[in-house]
Amino acid sequence: MFLRSIQFLFYILCPAIASASIHISEFVAINQSGLLDEDGDTEDWIEISNASEANRDLSGWHLTDDPVNLQKWPLPSVIMAPGEFYIIFASGKDRREPNGPWHANFKLAGAGEFLALSDSGGEIVEIFDPSYPTQLPDLSYGADDTGTFRYWQSPTPGQRNVTSLTDGPLLLP
């Protein structure tokens, strides 16, 4: 009980550190034959994960592809469990019912663009600025166990990233 009280106090006094445990863990910006949404469409998608050992409230959190509007798409007000992954389709369909599936009000650009996740205090916790790198069809771009982003041969929506395609920048034709 004492330890939980200390942890709670820590997260109240250090919200930026507490929120840093929620992050963009993987995305696919050119989904041609992978994950289907509930409409049967191969929409691009963004995966967020909770890397902490505590539940996190996503109330007031936002995803955006617009550096001028950091509150472009509010995440649903749900509690994210430790180790949990959520998929947000970047479809432009703008759906956020708590029980999902979720769809942002924007799409991802295969050529790369600004992408950010901000917490309930408006602080950016994950950012690709000025843009994430150029993407290729059906490859994902995501974080490895050290937090380094790389391309992944086989996207793993809702799971830990495995089977890295490259340890460095992907050479494009």
PDB file of C-alpha atoms in Angstrom:
ATOM      1  CA  MET A   1       0.000   0.000   0.000  1.00  0.00           C
ATOM      2  CA  PHE A   2       2.795   2.398   0.913  1.00  0.00           C
ATOM      3  CA  LEU A   3       4.559   1.719  -2.409  1.00  0.00           C
ATOM      4  CA  ARG A   4       1.340   2.406  -4.367  1.00  0.00           C
ATOM      5  CA  SER A   5       0.956   5.716  -2.486  1.00  0.00           C
ATOM      6  CA  ILE A   6       4.504   6.692  -3.438  1.00  0.00           C
ATOM      7  CA  GLN A   7       3.870   5.726  -7.094  1.00  0.00           C
ATOM      8  CA  PHE A   8       0.623   7.717  -7.158  1.00  0.00           C
ATOM      9  CA  LEU A   9       2.366  10.771  -5.685  1.00  0.00           C
ATOM     10  CA  PHE A  10       5.201  10.404  -8.204  1.00  0.00           C
ATOM     11  CA  TYR A  11       2.763  10.376 -11.133  1.00  0.00           C
ATOM     12  CA  ILE A  12       0.866  13.388  -9.764  1.00  0.00           C
ATOM     13  CA  LEU A  13       4.061  15.397  -9.274  1.00  0.00           C
ATOM     14  CA  CYS A  14       5.765  14.195 -12.481  1.00  0.00           C
ATOM     15  CA  PRO A  15       3.000  13.867 -15.097  1.00  0.00           C
ATOM     16  CA  ALA A  16       5.355  14.135 -18.080  1.00  0.00           C
ATOM     17  CA  ILE A  17       7.276  11.075 -16.900  1.00  0.00           C
ATOM     18  CA  ALA A  18       4.067   9.193 -16.183  1.00  0.00           C
ATOM     19  CA  SER A  19       2.584   9.973 -19.579  1.00  0.00           C
ATOM     20  CA  ALA A  20       5.777   9.017 -21.412  1.00  0.00           C
ATOM     21  CA  SER A  21       4.846   5.389 -20.886  1.00  0.00           C
ATOM     22  CA  ILE A  22       2.087   5.776 -23.510  1.00  0.00           C
ATOM     23  CA  HIS A  23       3.623   6.072 -26.940  1.00  0.00           C
ATOM     24  CA  ILE A  24       3.268   5.358 -30.636  1.00  0.00           C
ATOM     25  CA  SER A  25       4.766   1.908 -30.962  1.00  0.00           C
ATOM     26  CA  GLU A  26       4.134   1.143 -34.648  1.00  0.00           C
ATOM     27  CA  PHE A  27       2.293   2.387 -37.722  1.00  0.00           C
ATOM     28  CA  VAL A  28       1.630   1.478 -41.344  1.00  0.00           C
ATOM     29  CA  ALA A  29       1.239   4.416 -43.747  1.00  0.00           C
ATOM     30  CA  ILE A  30       0.688   2.366 -46.933  1.00  0.00           C
ATOM     31  CA  ASN A  31      -1.558  -0.539 -45.978  1.00  0.00           C
ATOM     32  CA  GLN A  32      -2.357  -2.370 -49.214  1.00  0.00           C
ATOM     33  CA  SER A  33      -2.914  -5.966 -48.113  1.00  0.00           C
ATOM     34  CA  GLY A  34      -2.604  -6.036 -44.335  1.00  0.00           C
ATOM     35  CA  LEU A  35      -4.927  -5.261 -41.442  1.00  0.00           C
ATOM     36  CA  LEU A  36      -8.581  -4.736 -42.385  1.00  0.00           C
ATOM     37  CA  ASP A  37     -10.942  -2.429 -40.524  1.00  0.00           C
ATOM     38  CA  GLU A  38     -14.528  -3.341 -39.637  1.00  0.00           C
ATOM     39  CA  ASP A  39     -15.681  -2.114 -43.071  1.00  0.00           C
ATOM     40  CA  GLY A  40     -13.292  -4.506 -44.832  1.00  0.00           C
ATOM     41  CA  ASP A  41     -10.999  -1.635 -45.889  1.00  0.00           C
ATOM     42  CA  THR A  42      -7.189  -1.763 -45.756  1.00  0.00           C
ATOM     43  CA  GLU A  43      -6.785   1.544 -43.942  1.00  0.00           C
ATOM     44  CA  ASP A  44      -3.467   2.809 -42.628  1.00  0.00           C
ATOM     45  CA  TRP A  45      -3.115   2.445 -38.870  1.00  0.00           C
ATOM     46  CA  ILE A  46      -1.301   3.698 -35.793  1.00  0.00           C
ATOM     47  CA  GLU A  47      -0.633   1.553 -32.736  1.00  0.00           C
ATOM     48  CA  ILE A  48      -0.209   3.068 -29.283  1.00  0.00           C
ATOM     49  CA  SER A  49       0.956   1.077 -26.292  1.00  0.00           C
ATOM     50  CA  ASN A  50       1.196   1.364 -22.530  1.00  0.00           C
ATOM     51  CA  ALA A  51       4.752   0.433 -21.568  1.00  0.00           C
ATOM     52  CA  SER A  52       4.191   1.140 -17.874  1.00  0.00           C
ATOM     53  CA  GLU A  53       3.149  -1.164 -15.055  1.00  0.00           C
ATOM     54  CA  ALA A  54       0.043   0.891 -14.261  1.00  0.00           C
ATOM     55  CA  ASN A  55      -3.283   1.733 -15.862  1.00  0.00           C
ATOM     56  CA  ARG A  56      -3.317   4.993 -17.818  1.00  0.00           C
ATOM     57  CA  ASP A  57      -6.352   7.181 -18.508  1.00  0.00           C
ATOM     58  CA  LEU A  58      -6.403   8.383 -22.133  1.00  0.00           C
ATOM     59  CA  SER A  59      -8.952  11.138 -21.438  1.00  0.00           C
ATOM     60  CA  GLY A  60      -7.715  14.331 -23.077  1.00  0.00           C
ATOM     61  CA  TRP A  61      -5.017  12.633 -25.181  1.00  0.00           C
ATOM     62  CA  HIS A  62      -4.690  13.495 -28.900  1.00  0.00           C
ATOM     63  CA  LEU A  63      -3.160  12.273 -32.145  1.00  0.00           C
ATOM     64  CA  THR A  64      -2.411  14.680 -34.973  1.00  0.00           C
ATOM     65  CA  ASP A  65      -0.769  14.992 -38.357  1.00  0.00           C
ATOM     66  CA  ASP A  66      -0.944  18.807 -38.174  1.00  0.00           C
ATOM     67  CA  PRO A  67       1.833  20.736 -36.376  1.00  0.00           C
ATOM     68  CA  VAL A  68      -0.515  23.718 -36.028  1.00  0.00           C
ATOM     69  CA  ASN A  69      -3.379  21.694 -34.497  1.00  0.00           C
ATOM     70  CA  LEU A  70      -1.958  19.417 -31.805  1.00  0.00           C
ATOM     71  CA  GLN A  71      -5.483  18.473 -30.665  1.00  0.00           C
ATOM     72  CA  LYS A  72      -6.736  17.343 -34.075  1.00  0.00           C
ATOM     73  CA  TRP A  73      -8.088  13.927 -33.021  1.00  0.00           C
ATOM     74  CA  PRO A  74      -8.997  13.205 -29.382  1.00  0.00           C
ATOM     75  CA  LEU A  75      -8.512   9.622 -28.262  1.00  0.00           C
ATOM     76  CA  PRO A  76     -11.505   7.955 -26.615  1.00  0.00           C
ATOM     77  CA  SER A  77     -11.744   8.313 -22.848  1.00  0.00           C
ATOM     78  CA  VAL A  78     -10.672   4.831 -21.799  1.00  0.00           C
ATOM     79  CA  ILE A  79      -8.319   3.266 -19.285  1.00  0.00           C
ATOM     80  CA  MET A  80      -5.352   1.553 -20.941  1.00  0.00           C
ATOM     81  CA  ALA A  81      -4.000  -1.431 -19.016  1.00  0.00           C
ATOM     82  CA  PRO A  82      -0.273  -2.145 -18.581  1.00  0.00           C
ATOM     83  CA  GLY A  83       1.197  -3.791 -21.677  1.00  0.00           C
ATOM     84  CA  GLU A  84      -1.960  -3.083 -23.686  1.00  0.00           C
ATOM     85  CA  PHE A  85      -1.957  -1.996 -27.336  1.00  0.00           C
ATOM     86  CA  TYR A  86      -4.649   0.015 -29.143  1.00  0.00           C
ATOM     87  CA  ILE A  87      -5.005   0.380 -32.903  1.00  0.00           C
ATOM     88  CA  ILE A  88      -6.253   3.620 -34.417  1.00  0.00           C
ATOM     89  CA  PHE A  89      -7.044   3.440 -38.122  1.00  0.00           C
ATOM     90  CA  ALA A  90      -5.783   6.528 -39.949  1.00  0.00           C
ATOM     91  CA  SER A  91      -8.768   6.464 -42.285  1.00  0.00           C
ATOM     92  CA  GLY A  92     -10.364   9.892 -42.020  1.00  0.00           C
ATOM     93  CA  LYS A  93     -13.578   8.173 -40.807  1.00  0.00           C
ATOM     94  CA  ASP A  94     -13.436   9.878 -37.357  1.00  0.00           C
ATOM     95  CA  ARG A  95     -14.828   7.142 -35.085  1.00  0.00           C
ATOM     96  CA  ARG A  96     -13.962   6.932 -31.387  1.00  0.00           C
ATOM     97  CA  GLU A  97     -16.542   4.906 -29.531  1.00  0.00           C
ATOM     98  CA  PRO A  98     -14.874   3.598 -26.342  1.00  0.00           C
ATOM     99  CA  ASN A  99     -15.353  -0.037 -27.402  1.00  0.00           C
ATOM    100  CA  GLY A 100     -13.824   0.680 -30.844  1.00  0.00           C
ATOM    101  CA  PRO A 101     -12.748   0.234 -33.498  1.00  0.00           C
ATOM    102  CA  TRP A 102     -11.176   3.695 -33.575  1.00  0.00           C
ATOM    103  CA  HIS A 103     -10.602   5.822 -36.674  1.00  0.00           C
ATOM    104  CA  ALA A 104      -8.708   9.129 -36.680  1.00  0.00           C
ATOM    105  CA  ASN A 105     -10.028  12.052 -38.698  1.00  0.00           C
ATOM    106  CA  PHE A 106      -6.880  12.055 -40.841  1.00  0.00           C
ATOM    107  CA  LYS A 107      -4.900   9.690 -43.070  1.00  0.00           C
ATOM    108  CA  LEU A 108      -1.160   9.018 -43.151  1.00  0.00           C
ATOM    109  CA  ALA A 109       1.056  10.051 -46.055  1.00  0.00           C
ATOM    110  CA  GLY A 110       3.366   7.398 -47.502  1.00  0.00           C
ATOM    111  CA  ALA A 111       5.895  10.095 -48.378  1.00  0.00           C
ATOM    112  CA  GLY A 112       6.184  11.016 -44.691  1.00  0.00           C
ATOM    113  CA  GLU A 113       4.553  13.749 -42.658  1.00  0.00           C
ATOM    114  CA  PHE A 114       4.314  15.251 -39.190  1.00  0.00           C
ATOM    115  CA  LEU A 115       2.799  12.897 -36.599  1.00  0.00           C
ATOM    116  CA  ALA A 116       2.428  13.471 -32.872  1.00  0.00           C
ATOM    117  CA  LEU A 117       0.790  12.090 -29.740  1.00  0.00           C
ATOM    118  CA  SER A 118       0.052  14.497 -26.890  1.00  0.00           C
ATOM    119  CA  ASP A 119      -1.100  13.826 -23.343  1.00  0.00           C
ATOM    120  CA  SER A 120      -3.997  15.326 -21.393  1.00  0.00           C
ATOM    121  CA  GLY A 121      -1.845  18.281 -20.343  1.00  0.00           C
ATOM    122  CA  GLY A 122      -1.102  19.130 -23.979  1.00  0.00           C
ATOM    123  CA  GLU A 123       2.497  17.928 -23.729  1.00  0.00           C
ATOM    124  CA  ILE A 124       3.850  16.068 -26.758  1.00  0.00           C
ATOM    125  CA  VAL A 125       4.978  12.594 -25.719  1.00  0.00           C
ATOM    126  CA  GLU A 126       5.838  11.252 -29.200  1.00  0.00           C
ATOM    127  CA  ILE A 127       6.661  13.291 -32.293  1.00  0.00           C
ATOM    128  CA  PHE A 128       7.892  12.850 -35.837  1.00  0.00           C
ATOM    129  CA  ASP A 129       8.929  16.397 -36.759  1.00  0.00           C
ATOM    130  CA  PRO A 130       9.221  17.555 -39.456  1.00  0.00           C
ATOM    131  CA  SER A 131       8.124  14.094 -40.626  1.00  0.00           C
ATOM    132  CA  TYR A 132       8.537  10.368 -40.345  1.00  0.00           C
ATOM    133  CA  PRO A 133      10.570   8.829 -43.201  1.00  0.00           C
ATOM    134  CA  THR A 134       9.147   7.647 -46.522  1.00  0.00           C
ATOM    135  CA  GLN A 135       7.164   4.422 -46.103  1.00  0.00           C
ATOM    136  CA  LEU A 136       6.780   1.356 -48.310  1.00  0.00           C
ATOM    137  CA  PRO A 137       3.661  -0.739 -48.923  1.00  0.00           C
ATOM    138  CA  ASP A 138       2.757  -3.170 -46.136  1.00  0.00           C
ATOM    139  CA  LEU A 139       5.880  -2.496 -44.046  1.00  0.00           C
ATOM    140  CA  SER A 140       5.470  -1.006 -40.615  1.00  0.00           C
ATOM    141  CA  TYR A 141       7.600   1.595 -38.904  1.00  0.00           C
ATOM    142  CA  GLY A 142       7.871   1.152 -35.180  1.00  0.00           C
ATOM    143  CA  ALA A 143       9.900   1.133 -32.014  1.00  0.00           C
ATOM    144  CA  ASP A 144      12.142  -1.714 -30.958  1.00  0.00           C
ATOM    145  CA  ASP A 145      12.836  -2.630 -27.312  1.00  0.00           C
ATOM    146  CA  THR A 146      15.204   0.353 -26.950  1.00  0.00           C
ATOM    147  CA  GLY A 147      12.715   2.870 -28.385  1.00  0.00           C
ATOM    148  CA  THR A 148      14.575   3.175 -31.691  1.00  0.00           C
ATOM    149  CA  PHE A 149      12.267   3.384 -34.690  1.00  0.00           C
ATOM    150  CA  ARG A 150      12.921   1.108 -37.663  1.00  0.00           C
ATOM    151  CA  TYR A 151      11.098  -0.640 -40.479  1.00  0.00           C
ATOM    152  CA  TRP A 152       9.474  -3.982 -39.729  1.00  0.00           C
ATOM    153  CA  GLN A 153       9.106  -6.751 -42.268  1.00  0.00           C
ATOM    154  CA  SER A 154       5.885  -8.068 -40.756  1.00  0.00           C
ATOM    155  CA  PRO A 155       3.567  -5.557 -39.063  1.00  0.00           C
ATOM    156  CA  THR A 156       2.370  -6.732 -35.649  1.00  0.00           C
ATOM    157  CA  PRO A 157      -0.768  -4.718 -34.799  1.00  0.00           C
ATOM    158  CA  GLY A 158      -1.685  -5.237 -31.162  1.00  0.00           C
ATOM    159  CA  GLN A 159       1.579  -7.021 -30.325  1.00  0.00           C
ATOM    160  CA  ARG A 160       5.247  -6.364 -29.556  1.00  0.00           C
ATOM    161  CA  ASN A 161       7.318  -5.586 -32.673  1.00  0.00           C
ATOM    162  CA  VAL A 162       9.418  -8.454 -34.046  1.00  0.00           C
ATOM    163  CA  THR A 163      11.268  -9.342 -37.282  1.00  0.00           C
ATOM    164  CA  SER A 164      13.077  -6.090 -38.058  1.00  0.00           C
ATOM    165  CA  LEU A 165      13.745  -5.564 -41.755  1.00  0.00           C
ATOM    166  CA  THR A 166      16.680  -3.246 -41.202  1.00  0.00           C
ATOM    167  CA  ASP A 167      18.768  -1.838 -38.403  1.00  0.00           C
ATOM    168  CA  GLY A 168      19.142   1.499 -40.156  1.00  0.00           C
ATOM    169  CA  PRO A 169      17.451   3.718 -42.686  1.00  0.00           C
ATOM    170  CA  LEU A 170      15.755   1.775 -45.448  1.00  0.00           C
ATOM    171  CA  LEU A 171      17.301   2.431 -48.849  1.00  0.00           C
ATOM    172  CA  LEU A 172      14.535   3.388 -51.237  1.00  0.00           C
ATOM    173  CA  PRO A 173      14.690   2.854 -54.998  1.00  0.00           C
TER     174      PRO A 173
END
